[in-house]
Amino acid sequence: AFIWDFAVSGNDTVPTEEILQALERCGVRVGTRGVGLDQDDLRNRVLPLLPDVVYLAVNVRGCTAHVQVVERTRPPHLYRDSDVQNVVAARDGLITKIEALDGVTCVQVGDTVQAGQVLLGGVADSPRGCRYMRAHGRIRARTWYCWTVPVPLDVSEKTGEEGAVTRVAVDIGRQRIKLYAGGSVLPVDCDKITEYRGLRLPFGLRLPVTLAAERTVTHTVYDGQRAEDDARAEGERQLLAQLRQTIGEDGAILQTDVSARRQGAYLMVTLRAECEEQIGVDAPLTITNDTGR
């Protein structure tokens, strides 16, 4: 027997036309053979198209397909205007996974999206007008990056120690008593290492007195040129660190390619990367009296 008519029941807010369109997209339409419909397979394909339906069954009697649906029961939400929001794409990408906790799903797995595009909507049309929600969820996508960083090839390097001077001071509370002459400002070619030692009595009582020993080391600084391999490695480290910070702890770097070219006194290091990351970010909606959105 073939299906020549449909009878839909159980839907109060989801339009009958929307249910029939979803069935048609899944291959069940007027003229379809009604015998041998796989209910589980049909539900798995239809329900993602009907976010407000949690159950659907199609029973064919004669030439009529009786479609029974159970609508989603949502708890009543009282949102302030500041709580209504969309979830939009933080950057361009190819959708790989959708975890929608609330809101209208506006994209599907496999869709290509642009930065700022709405992924989960906070406004839905209903027979009673617009329904406002606080869209919430996680949308993962494949993303691509191409960054370049200039790494200087001319560097100033320090040689070994030429001289070392140790100066001692005593800190009593917040006051410092210097046991040396001169100021504390050091030349550029000097390094200073300070070691603090607190004073204690034999039975363990801590005194408010600290001995500060400053060791100052002088180096010879000369201008040199960094090897291009070292500059390339440093540029790659900088770019990868920036990439990991951008995609977050739950992001994954799938593939990278690093290239470099010399430009004057700099080595231009370029990183091309393919990643998978969560790209959904909250975007508050402004509700107006004229449009409702």
XYZ file of C-alpha atoms in Angstrom:
293
model
C 0.000 0.000 0.000
C 1.073 3.540 -0.700
C 0.593 6.651 1.410
C -1.942 9.097 -0.034
C -2.835 11.091 3.094
C -1.391 12.154 6.465
C -3.054 12.640 9.859
C -0.876 14.401 12.452
C -1.764 14.377 16.151
C -0.140 15.470 19.416
C 1.259 18.771 18.163
C 0.144 21.943 19.920
C 2.938 24.390 19.141
C 4.799 22.727 16.264
C 2.906 23.386 12.989
C 1.644 20.349 11.082
C 3.214 21.706 7.903
C 6.642 21.779 9.581
C 6.282 18.121 10.619
C 5.220 17.051 7.123
C 8.116 18.962 5.565
C 10.558 17.170 7.880
C 9.078 13.792 6.913
C 9.328 14.692 3.240
C 13.003 15.621 3.631
C 13.527 12.129 5.079
C 11.764 10.399 2.180
C 8.234 9.928 3.593
C 5.748 11.755 1.349
C 2.575 11.210 -0.658
C 3.191 8.209 -2.899
C 5.724 6.561 -0.583
C 5.312 2.840 -0.005
C 3.878 2.494 3.512
C 4.981 -1.058 4.234
C 8.266 -1.690 6.013
C 9.017 1.761 7.417
C 11.940 1.576 9.850
C 10.595 3.586 12.802
C 13.929 3.937 14.635
C 15.802 5.059 11.543
C 13.032 7.500 10.634
C 13.021 9.011 14.127
C 16.805 9.397 14.127
C 16.608 11.399 10.899
C 13.455 13.435 11.580
C 13.936 14.508 15.212
C 17.079 16.607 14.522
C 14.930 18.605 12.083
C 12.258 19.243 14.750
C 13.958 20.662 17.864
C 10.643 20.992 19.749
C 9.654 17.333 19.188
C 11.065 14.555 21.395
C 9.195 11.564 19.919
C 7.610 10.707 16.582
C 5.945 7.579 15.193
C 4.353 6.881 11.805
C 1.685 4.160 11.627
C 0.199 3.400 8.213
C -3.412 2.209 8.160
C -4.759 1.676 4.687
C -3.580 4.637 2.630
C -3.301 7.064 5.567
C -0.119 7.650 7.571
C -0.997 8.525 11.174
C 1.828 10.639 12.594
C 1.964 10.798 16.383
C 4.301 13.344 17.980
C 5.265 14.263 21.529
C 6.419 17.849 21.928
C 9.258 18.978 24.141
C 8.134 20.296 27.514
C 10.274 23.253 28.370
C 10.357 24.675 31.883
C 9.037 28.216 32.050
C 11.839 30.735 31.749
C 11.500 34.321 32.808
C 14.304 36.161 31.110
C 15.360 39.680 31.656
C 16.133 41.601 28.486
C 19.827 41.408 29.350
C 19.651 37.581 29.529
C 18.373 37.053 25.971
C 21.265 36.150 23.703
C 22.441 34.389 20.584
C 25.505 32.201 20.263
C 27.604 33.421 17.330
C 30.800 32.259 15.650
C 33.977 33.785 17.044
C 35.787 33.075 13.762
C 35.347 31.371 10.396
C 35.168 27.582 10.463
C 33.626 24.293 9.360
C 31.136 22.918 11.901
C 32.080 19.480 13.274
C 29.907 19.124 16.399
C 26.845 20.851 17.897
C 25.883 20.649 21.575
C 22.801 22.876 21.884
C 21.518 23.220 25.457
C 18.946 25.903 24.657
C 18.016 28.079 21.718
C 17.241 27.531 18.039
C 19.926 25.621 16.137
C 20.721 27.675 13.034
C 23.494 25.529 11.507
C 24.237 21.870 10.869
C 27.360 19.729 11.025
C 29.292 20.271 7.816
C 28.219 23.899 7.356
C 30.823 26.581 6.716
C 30.285 29.644 8.903
C 31.772 33.116 9.098
C 32.785 35.127 12.140
C 29.715 36.751 13.692
C 27.228 34.318 12.124
C 24.424 33.163 14.436
C 24.876 29.515 15.446
C 22.203 29.237 18.153
C 19.371 31.762 18.071
C 17.736 33.320 21.110
C 14.478 34.206 19.327
C 11.969 31.723 17.935
C 8.661 32.311 16.174
C 5.629 30.709 17.798
C 1.830 30.938 17.347
C 1.817 33.431 20.219
C 4.519 35.619 18.717
C 8.230 35.717 19.426
C 9.649 33.485 22.127
C 12.840 34.701 23.773
C 15.550 32.412 25.096
C 19.057 32.520 26.433
C 20.753 30.475 23.731
C 23.464 28.325 25.230
C 25.665 25.544 23.923
C 29.029 24.525 22.491
C 29.801 24.530 18.780
C 33.054 22.927 17.629
C 34.534 23.602 14.231
C 37.646 23.132 12.147
C 39.510 26.421 11.838
C 42.511 27.646 9.889
C 45.174 30.183 10.810
C 47.984 31.930 8.946
C 50.203 34.126 11.120
C 53.590 35.746 10.527
C 56.027 37.070 13.141
C 59.263 39.029 12.480
C 62.287 37.721 14.383
C 65.343 40.034 14.526
C 68.574 38.509 13.269
C 70.793 41.176 14.850
C 71.133 40.538 18.579
C 73.189 41.748 21.528
C 74.843 38.924 23.412
C 76.662 38.745 26.734
C 79.987 37.000 27.225
C 81.277 35.466 30.438
C 81.709 37.274 33.721
C 84.335 40.014 33.910
C 83.898 40.967 37.524
C 81.653 40.281 40.477
C 80.887 42.510 43.461
C 78.928 41.488 46.560
C 77.135 44.143 48.583
C 75.382 43.566 51.898
C 72.386 45.335 53.437
C 70.261 44.734 56.522
C 66.455 45.014 56.418
C 64.907 45.875 59.781
C 61.165 45.882 59.352
C 60.585 48.088 56.295
C 63.814 50.010 56.655
C 67.007 49.047 54.785
C 70.455 49.846 56.134
C 73.066 49.717 53.366
C 76.481 48.482 54.386
C 78.048 49.734 51.154
C 78.626 53.041 49.381
C 76.952 54.171 46.169
C 73.485 53.800 44.724
C 71.441 50.808 43.599
C 71.136 51.717 39.897
C 73.123 49.263 37.768
C 74.555 49.697 34.265
C 72.870 47.888 31.384
C 75.664 45.314 31.128
C 75.240 44.140 34.734
C 73.138 41.408 36.315
C 72.137 41.391 39.976
C 71.287 38.372 42.130
C 69.895 39.061 45.597
C 69.777 36.444 48.354
C 67.767 37.017 51.527
C 68.444 35.294 54.848
C 66.201 35.773 57.847
C 67.636 35.790 61.356
C 66.320 33.435 64.028
C 67.143 32.955 67.680
C 68.471 29.544 68.790
C 65.015 28.420 69.967
C 63.404 29.256 66.606
C 61.976 32.745 67.175
C 61.949 34.702 63.901
C 63.405 38.218 64.229
C 62.239 41.115 62.000
C 65.757 41.343 60.628
C 66.819 40.108 57.185
C 70.294 40.017 55.699
C 70.302 40.916 51.980
C 73.356 39.953 49.930
C 73.477 41.449 46.414
C 75.894 39.906 43.932
C 76.518 42.094 40.886
C 78.132 40.565 37.797
C 79.502 42.586 34.871
C 79.391 41.173 31.331
C 80.825 42.251 28.025
C 78.058 42.902 25.512
C 78.713 42.631 21.793
C 76.503 42.824 18.728
C 76.181 39.622 16.760
C 73.903 37.872 14.294
C 71.635 34.992 15.138
C 71.602 31.881 12.990
C 68.506 31.647 10.797
C 67.674 28.198 12.173
C 67.629 29.615 15.715
C 65.473 32.551 14.619
C 63.076 30.207 12.847
C 62.786 28.010 15.962
C 62.104 31.035 18.170
C 59.450 32.353 15.784
C 57.794 28.935 15.666
C 57.728 28.779 19.479
C 56.116 32.216 19.678
C 53.461 31.407 17.075
C 52.575 28.015 18.577
C 52.254 29.565 22.038
C 49.919 32.225 20.639
C 47.916 29.565 18.777
C 47.461 27.399 21.886
C 46.315 30.444 23.847
C 43.822 31.334 21.099
C 42.165 27.910 20.750
C 42.068 27.248 24.502
C 42.753 24.139 26.544
C 40.013 22.095 24.817
C 41.211 23.019 21.333
C 43.305 20.673 19.209
C 46.018 21.469 16.672
C 45.472 19.066 13.775
C 48.187 20.126 11.344
C 50.899 22.794 11.088
C 53.298 24.054 8.444
C 56.104 26.547 9.165
C 58.016 28.557 6.568
C 60.491 31.430 6.789
C 62.004 34.094 4.539
C 64.597 36.766 5.199
C 63.540 40.397 4.929
C 66.289 42.874 5.749
C 67.434 42.430 9.343
C 64.479 40.166 10.163
C 63.455 36.592 9.491
C 59.726 36.477 8.701
C 58.405 33.212 10.176
C 54.952 32.100 8.967
C 52.751 29.469 10.620
C 49.831 27.862 8.807
C 47.701 25.679 11.072
C 44.502 23.647 10.976
C 42.739 23.251 14.329
C 39.505 22.071 15.910
C 38.060 24.297 18.622
C 34.947 25.658 20.289
C 33.937 28.768 18.306
C 30.587 29.679 19.908
C 30.536 32.918 21.922
C 27.630 34.660 23.653
C 26.133 37.692 21.898
C 23.457 39.577 23.918
C 20.295 40.575 22.052
C 18.665 43.987 22.310
C 14.860 43.795 22.481
C 12.943 46.761 21.074
C 9.241 47.477 21.106
C 9.087 47.935 17.340
C 10.472 44.638 16.110
C 10.695 42.543 19.249
C 14.326 41.744 18.451
